[in-house]
Structures are given as C-alpha cells and as structure tokens.
PDB file of C-alpha atoms in Angstrom:
ATOM      1  CA  GLU A 160     -36.784  -3.334 -46.421  1.00 69.00           C
ATOM      2  CA  GLN A 161     -39.248  -2.793 -43.710  1.00 73.00           C
ATOM      3  CA  THR A 162     -40.863   0.303 -43.247  1.00 81.00           C
ATOM      4  CA  THR A 163     -41.287   0.655 -39.433  1.00 83.00           C
ATOM      5  CA  PRO A 164     -38.322  -0.073 -37.489  1.00 82.00           C
ATOM      6  CA  VAL A 165     -37.781  -1.729 -34.433  1.00 85.00           C
ATOM      7  CA  ALA A 166     -36.173   0.349 -31.515  1.00 86.00           C
ATOM      8  CA  PHE A 167     -35.055  -0.144 -28.285  1.00 85.00           C
ATOM      9  CA  ALA A 168     -33.306   2.161 -25.995  1.00 88.00           C
ATOM     10  CA  ILE A 169     -29.487   1.548 -24.945  1.00 86.00           C
ATOM     11  CA  SER A 170     -28.084   1.946 -21.153  1.00 80.00           C
ATOM     12  CA  ASP A 171     -24.559   3.105 -20.840  1.00 80.00           C
ATOM     13  CA  THR A 172     -23.555   1.707 -17.334  1.00 82.00           C
ATOM     14  CA  SER A 173     -20.789   3.439 -15.782  1.00 83.00           C
ATOM     15  CA  GLN A 174     -19.741   1.546 -12.395  1.00 88.00           C
ATOM     16  CA  SER A 175     -16.669   2.426 -10.579  1.00 92.00           C
ATOM     17  CA  VAL A 176     -15.768   2.235  -7.160  1.00 93.00           C
ATOM     18  CA  LEU A 177     -16.751   5.393  -5.209  1.00 92.00           C
ATOM     19  CA  GLY A 178     -13.253   5.703  -3.404  1.00 91.00           C
ATOM     20  CA  VAL A 179      -9.628   4.340  -2.841  1.00 96.00           C
ATOM     21  CA  ASP A 180      -7.765   4.470   0.401  1.00 96.00           C
ATOM     22  CA  PHE A 181      -4.066   3.423   1.485  1.00 96.00           C
ATOM     23  CA  THR A 182      -1.886   4.341   4.456  1.00 94.00           C
ATOM     24  CA  ASP A 183       1.528   3.360   4.283  1.00 95.00           C
ATOM     25  CA  ARG A 184       2.626   1.350   7.147  1.00 94.00           C
ATOM     26  CA  ASP A 185       6.199   0.311   5.832  1.00 94.00           C
ATOM     27  CA  LEU A 186       7.957   3.422   7.276  1.00 92.00           C
ATOM     28  CA  ASP A 187      11.298   3.070   5.485  1.00 92.00           C
ATOM     29  CA  VAL A 188      11.871   5.151   2.862  1.00 93.00           C
ATOM     30  CA  ASP A 189      10.677   4.289  -0.772  1.00 95.00           C
ATOM     31  CA  ASP A 190       8.828   1.314   0.778  1.00 96.00           C
ATOM     32  CA  LEU A 191       5.369   0.917   0.802  1.00 97.00           C
ATOM     33  CA  GLY A 192       3.086  -1.453   2.963  1.00 96.00           C
ATOM     34  CA  GLY A 193      -0.672  -1.509   4.418  1.00 95.00           C
ATOM     35  CA  THR A 194      -3.925  -2.227   3.231  1.00 95.00           C
ATOM     36  CA  ILE A 195      -5.916  -0.997  -0.035  1.00 96.00           C
ATOM     37  CA  VAL A 196      -9.572  -0.122   0.718  1.00 96.00           C
ATOM     38  CA  TRP A 197     -12.387   0.789  -1.813  1.00 94.00           C
ATOM     39  CA  SER A 198     -15.913   1.834  -1.305  1.00 93.00           C
ATOM     40  CA  PRO A 199     -17.903  -0.476  -3.971  1.00 90.00           C
ATOM     41  CA  THR A 200     -20.449   0.927  -6.415  1.00 86.00           C
ATOM     42  CA  PRO A 201     -23.637   0.905  -5.143  1.00 86.00           C
ATOM     43  CA  ASP A 202     -24.916  -0.998  -7.821  1.00 86.00           C
ATOM     44  CA  THR A 203     -22.584  -4.462  -8.108  1.00 88.00           C
ATOM     45  CA  THR A 204     -25.099  -6.073 -10.414  1.00 88.00           C
ATOM     46  CA  LEU A 205     -22.617  -5.903 -13.604  1.00 90.00           C
ATOM     47  CA  VAL A 206     -19.254  -6.250 -11.494  1.00 91.00           C
ATOM     48  CA  THR A 207     -17.577  -9.469 -11.634  1.00 90.00           C
ATOM     49  CA  GLN A 208     -13.720  -8.272 -10.755  1.00 90.00           C
ATOM     50  CA  TYR A 209     -11.867  -5.255  -9.248  1.00 91.00           C
ATOM     51  CA  HIS A 210      -8.177  -4.637 -10.702  1.00 93.00           C
ATOM     52  CA  VAL A 211      -5.973  -3.217  -7.922  1.00 95.00           C
ATOM     53  CA  TYR A 212      -2.181  -1.428  -9.243  1.00 96.00           C
ATOM     54  CA  LEU A 213       0.389   0.960  -8.499  1.00 97.00           C
ATOM     55  CA  ALA A 214       0.756   3.563 -11.442  1.00 97.00           C
ATOM     56  CA  ALA A 215       2.544   6.459 -12.564  1.00 98.00           C
ATOM     57  CA  SER A 216      -0.581   8.413 -13.030  1.00 98.00           C
ATOM     58  CA  ALA A 217      -4.379   8.891 -11.642  1.00 97.00           C
ATOM     59  CA  ILE A 218      -5.547   7.393 -15.163  1.00 97.00           C
ATOM     60  CA  GLY A 219      -3.398   4.117 -14.419  1.00 96.00           C
ATOM     61  CA  THR A 220      -0.415   4.582 -16.970  1.00 97.00           C
ATOM     62  CA  SER A 221       2.722   2.573 -16.542  1.00 97.00           C
ATOM     63  CA  ARG A 222       1.031   0.189 -14.082  1.00 95.00           C
ATOM     64  CA  SER A 223       1.669  -3.367 -11.710  1.00 94.00           C
ATOM     65  CA  GLU A 224      -1.140  -5.435 -10.783  1.00 93.00           C
ATOM     66  CA  ILE A 225      -1.135  -5.566  -6.547  1.00 92.00           C
ATOM     67  CA  GLY A 226      -0.093  -9.473  -6.409  1.00 81.00           C
ATOM     68  CA  GLY A 227       0.880  -9.676  -9.923  1.00 77.00           C
ATOM     69  CA  GLY A 228      -2.496 -10.892 -10.807  1.00 74.00           C
ATOM     70  CA  LEU A 229      -1.952 -14.516  -9.045  1.00 70.00           C
ATOM     71  CA  PHE A 230      -5.441 -13.681  -7.385  1.00 71.00           C
ATOM     72  CA  THR A 231      -8.853 -12.561  -8.503  1.00 77.00           C
ATOM     73  CA  LEU A 232     -10.753  -9.738  -6.239  1.00 82.00           C
ATOM     74  CA  VAL A 233     -14.198 -10.770  -7.162  1.00 84.00           C
ATOM     75  CA  SER A 234     -17.198  -8.728  -6.683  1.00 83.00           C
ATOM     76  CA  GLY A 235     -18.185  -8.454  -2.660  1.00 84.00           C
ATOM     77  CA  THR A 236     -14.530  -7.596  -2.112  1.00 86.00           C
ATOM     78  CA  ASN A 237     -13.172  -4.195  -1.035  1.00 91.00           C
ATOM     79  CA  LEU A 238      -9.658  -4.311   0.366  1.00 92.00           C
ATOM     80  CA  VAL A 239      -6.140  -5.904  -0.829  1.00 93.00           C
ATOM     81  CA  ALA A 240      -3.036  -6.033   0.996  1.00 93.00           C
ATOM     82  CA  LEU A 241       0.211  -4.690  -0.354  1.00 94.00           C
ATOM     83  CA  LEU A 242       2.936  -6.553   1.276  1.00 93.00           C
ATOM     84  CA  PRO A 243       5.379  -4.602   3.161  1.00 93.00           C
ATOM     85  CA  ASP A 244       8.689  -3.458   1.295  1.00 93.00           C
ATOM     86  CA  GLU A 245       7.029  -3.002  -1.865  1.00 94.00           C
ATOM     87  CA  THR A 246       9.496  -0.300  -3.304  1.00 94.00           C
ATOM     88  CA  LEU A 247       7.688   2.733  -4.585  1.00 95.00           C
ATOM     89  CA  SER A 248       9.799   3.150  -7.899  1.00 94.00           C
ATOM     90  CA  TYR A 249       8.176   5.828  -9.881  1.00 96.00           C
ATOM     91  CA  TYR A 250       4.440   4.823  -9.182  1.00 97.00           C
ATOM     92  CA  THR A 251       2.679   7.956  -7.556  1.00 97.00           C
ATOM     93  CA  HIS A 252      -0.663   6.388  -7.266  1.00 98.00           C
ATOM     94  CA  VAL A 253      -3.188   3.573  -6.195  1.00 97.00           C
ATOM     95  CA  VAL A 254      -5.750   2.420  -8.980  1.00 97.00           C
ATOM     96  CA  VAL A 255      -8.829   0.533  -8.790  1.00 95.00           C
ATOM     97  CA  PHE A 256     -10.306  -0.542 -11.940  1.00 94.00           C
ATOM     98  CA  THR A 257     -13.859  -2.477 -12.267  1.00 92.00           C
ATOM     99  CA  ARG A 258     -14.036  -5.328 -14.405  1.00 91.00           C
ATOM    100  CA  SER A 259     -17.452  -6.503 -16.290  1.00 90.00           C
ATOM    101  CA  SER A 260     -18.054  -9.808 -17.830  1.00 90.00           C
ATOM    102  CA  LEU A 261     -17.198  -7.933 -20.786  1.00 91.00           C
ATOM    103  CA  LEU A 262     -13.770  -6.209 -19.994  1.00 91.00           C
ATOM    104  CA  GLU A 263     -11.780  -4.017 -17.487  1.00 90.00           C
ATOM    105  CA  GLN A 264     -13.040  -0.301 -17.330  1.00 92.00           C
ATOM    106  CA  THR A 265     -11.258   2.642 -19.180  1.00 93.00           C
ATOM    107  CA  THR A 266     -10.627   4.994 -16.466  1.00 93.00           C
ATOM    108  CA  PRO A 267      -9.792   3.963 -12.955  1.00 96.00           C
ATOM    109  CA  VAL A 268     -10.580   5.769  -9.381  1.00 96.00           C
ATOM    110  CA  ALA A 269      -7.308   6.677  -7.952  1.00 97.00           C
ATOM    111  CA  ASN A 270      -5.392   7.768  -4.837  1.00 97.00           C
ATOM    112  CA  VAL A 271      -1.962   9.458  -4.676  1.00 97.00           C
ATOM    113  CA  LEU A 272       0.368   7.533  -2.834  1.00 96.00           C
ATOM    114  CA  ASN A 273       1.892   8.872   0.215  1.00 94.00           C
ATOM    115  CA  ASP A 274       5.515   7.095   1.311  1.00 93.00           C
ATOM    116  CA  THR A 275       5.507   7.170   4.965  1.00 91.00           C
ATOM    117  CA  VAL A 276       8.937   7.521   6.495  1.00 91.00           C
ATOM    118  CA  SER A 277       9.598   7.396  10.691  1.00 90.00           C
ATOM    119  CA  TYR A 278      12.931   7.136  11.475  1.00 89.00           C
ATOM    120  CA  VAL A 279      14.372   7.943  15.295  1.00 92.00           C
ATOM    121  CA  SER A 280      17.721  10.199  15.442  1.00 92.00           C
ATOM    122  CA  ASN A 281      20.178  11.157  17.879  1.00 95.00           C
ATOM    123  CA  ILE A 282      20.725   7.478  19.240  1.00 92.00           C
ATOM    124  CA  SER A 283      22.850   7.502  22.556  1.00 93.00           C
ATOM    125  CA  PHE A 284      24.280   4.493  24.518  1.00 92.00           C
ATOM    126  CA  THR A 285      27.209   4.815  27.284  1.00 92.00           C
ATOM    127  CA  ASP A 286      28.247   1.605  28.657  1.00 92.00           C
ATOM    128  CA  LEU A 287      28.139   1.480  32.357  1.00 94.00           C
ATOM    129  CA  ASP A 288      29.429  -1.781  32.632  1.00 92.00           C
ATOM    130  CA  PHE A 289      32.746  -2.172  33.398  1.00 92.00           C
ATOM    131  CA  ASP A 290      33.030  -5.728  32.879  1.00 93.00           C
ATOM    132  CA  PRO A 291      34.892  -6.926  29.636  1.00 91.00           C
ATOM    133  CA  SER A 292      32.811  -8.136  26.859  1.00 88.00           C
ATOM    134  CA  GLU A 293      29.415  -6.787  28.774  1.00 89.00           C
ATOM    135  CA  LEU A 294      27.033  -4.226  28.302  1.00 89.00           C
ATOM    136  CA  GLY A 295      24.813  -2.393  30.463  1.00 92.00           C
ATOM    137  CA  GLY A 296      23.135   0.954  30.647  1.00 92.00           C
ATOM    138  CA  ASP A 297      20.387   2.976  28.875  1.00 92.00           C
ATOM    139  CA  ILE A 298      19.299   3.630  25.327  1.00 92.00           C
ATOM    140  CA  THR A 299      18.000   6.789  24.446  1.00 93.00           C
ATOM    141  CA  TRP A 300      16.924   8.328  20.925  1.00 94.00           C
ATOM    142  CA  THR A 301      14.660  10.915  19.892  1.00 95.00           C
ATOM    143  CA  ASP A 302      11.314  10.257  18.414  1.00 94.00           C
ATOM    144  CA  PRO A 303      10.267  10.868  14.692  1.00 91.00           C
ATOM    145  CA  ASP A 304       8.438  14.081  13.894  1.00 89.00           C
ATOM    146  CA  ASP A 305       5.118  11.908  12.832  1.00 87.00           C
ATOM    147  CA  VAL A 306       4.745   8.552  15.161  1.00 90.00           C
ATOM    148  CA  SER A 307       1.150   8.033  13.941  1.00 87.00           C
ATOM    149  CA  GLU A 308       1.893   4.631  12.360  1.00 87.00           C
ATOM    150  CA  VAL A 309       4.541   3.783  14.680  1.00 89.00           C
ATOM    151  CA  MET A 310       3.395   0.833  17.133  1.00 89.00           C
ATOM    152  CA  ASP A 311       6.932  -0.277  18.619  1.00 90.00           C
ATOM    153  CA  TYR A 312      10.276   0.104  18.743  1.00 91.00           C
ATOM    154  CA  LEU A 313      12.750  -2.491  18.273  1.00 90.00           C
ATOM    155  CA  ILE A 314      16.202  -2.534  19.397  1.00 90.00           C
ATOM    156  CA  TYR A 315      19.533  -4.421  17.931  1.00 90.00           C
ATOM    157  CA  LEU A 316      22.988  -4.718  18.541  1.00 88.00           C
ATOM    158  CA  SER A 317      24.930  -5.184  14.977  1.00 90.00           C
ATOM    159  CA  ASP A 318      28.599  -5.486  13.404  1.00 88.00           C
ATOM    160  CA  GLY A 319      28.136  -2.092  12.005  1.00 86.00           C
ATOM    161  CA  LEU A 320      26.367   0.325  10.416  1.00 84.00           C
ATOM    162  CA  ALA A 321      24.048  -1.438   7.586  1.00 83.00           C
ATOM    163  CA  GLY A 322      23.009  -3.945  10.371  1.00 83.00           C
ATOM    164  CA  ALA A 323      24.898  -7.053   9.259  1.00 88.00           C
ATOM    165  CA  GLY A 324      24.994  -9.883  12.066  1.00 88.00           C
ATOM    166  CA  ARG A 325      22.286  -8.075  14.161  1.00 90.00           C
ATOM    167  CA  SER A 326      20.694  -9.835  17.219  1.00 91.00           C
ATOM    168  CA  GLN A 327      17.543  -7.956  18.821  1.00 91.00           C
ATOM    169  CA  VAL A 328      17.907  -6.857  22.662  1.00 87.00           C
ATOM    170  CA  LEU A 329      14.278  -5.803  22.778  1.00 80.00           C
TER     171      LEU A 329
END
C-alpha cells in the first residue's frame, strides 16, 4: 500500500447552448415551419455535435429529432431548418442538446413553441363579367389580425371549399 497518494483536480464541464430561438413561418393551424437558431456555448472545445428535437417538455420528454437524425449538426453549426407542414402534435418545446465525444448532455436548453396562425376572413367576390364561363371583378378580404409573418397572398379558383382542383389566379 502506498503511503502518499497521487491527487489531481477533476473538472466537471457544462457546455449548454446559451439560447434557442424559433419563429413559426408556417401559418396553418397545428403546422410548424421555420429556422431554429441557437447561440453556441462560449467554449466549444469539447462540443462535437448538436441534437435538436421537438419535445413534449422543456427537459426533452417524448422528443423527435429534427431531420429524423439523418444528418449531423457538427460543432460550429448554429441553425437547422424545420421544414413546413411539420405537425405540432403534442410538442410544446424545441430543445437543443450538446454532445461531446462521450455522450449527449442530460438537460437541454429549450424554447416554448408558438404556432403562428394567420388566415384571412370575410372573402368576397361579385362577378361583374356577364359573359357565360367568364369571371371578372374584385376579390376582397379582411387581413388577419397578425400579419407579421405574411409575405404575400395567393389566390386560387377551386372546385369546392377544400381546394380540390385548384388553379392559381394571382
């Protein structure tokens, strides 16, 4: 038995991202889409990857990885696209985990999901062209309450309320 032990300091490193931001640009109800952005930890020396999930809580329960784990977000990356029409489902948060060469961190950094919804209302059209099978006149509507994410309006003619057989007019 050795009488003089050897000692050294153990350093417990915590390297979480500093913040997560997501603005929903898919304006349909219960659909998400947009860019998830995070600020990396100041010291990324030990960070090899980031894993980004939609989750049912801020701690990452019932999570689903953005992109299905098909690509690796290496250190130095600080954004990932969430493709349009991603179903909100039961998800309440977007979470980002850092990963070292050993494993993924236990506690992520989270941001609450906000499903942006923006629909026009009071759509009106009066046909002023009296020829058969021809239409003419102004289409009017009331803008949504929140137009912060609206870039333009697309107008279609369709065979019914569900949009079957639609054809873009404007």
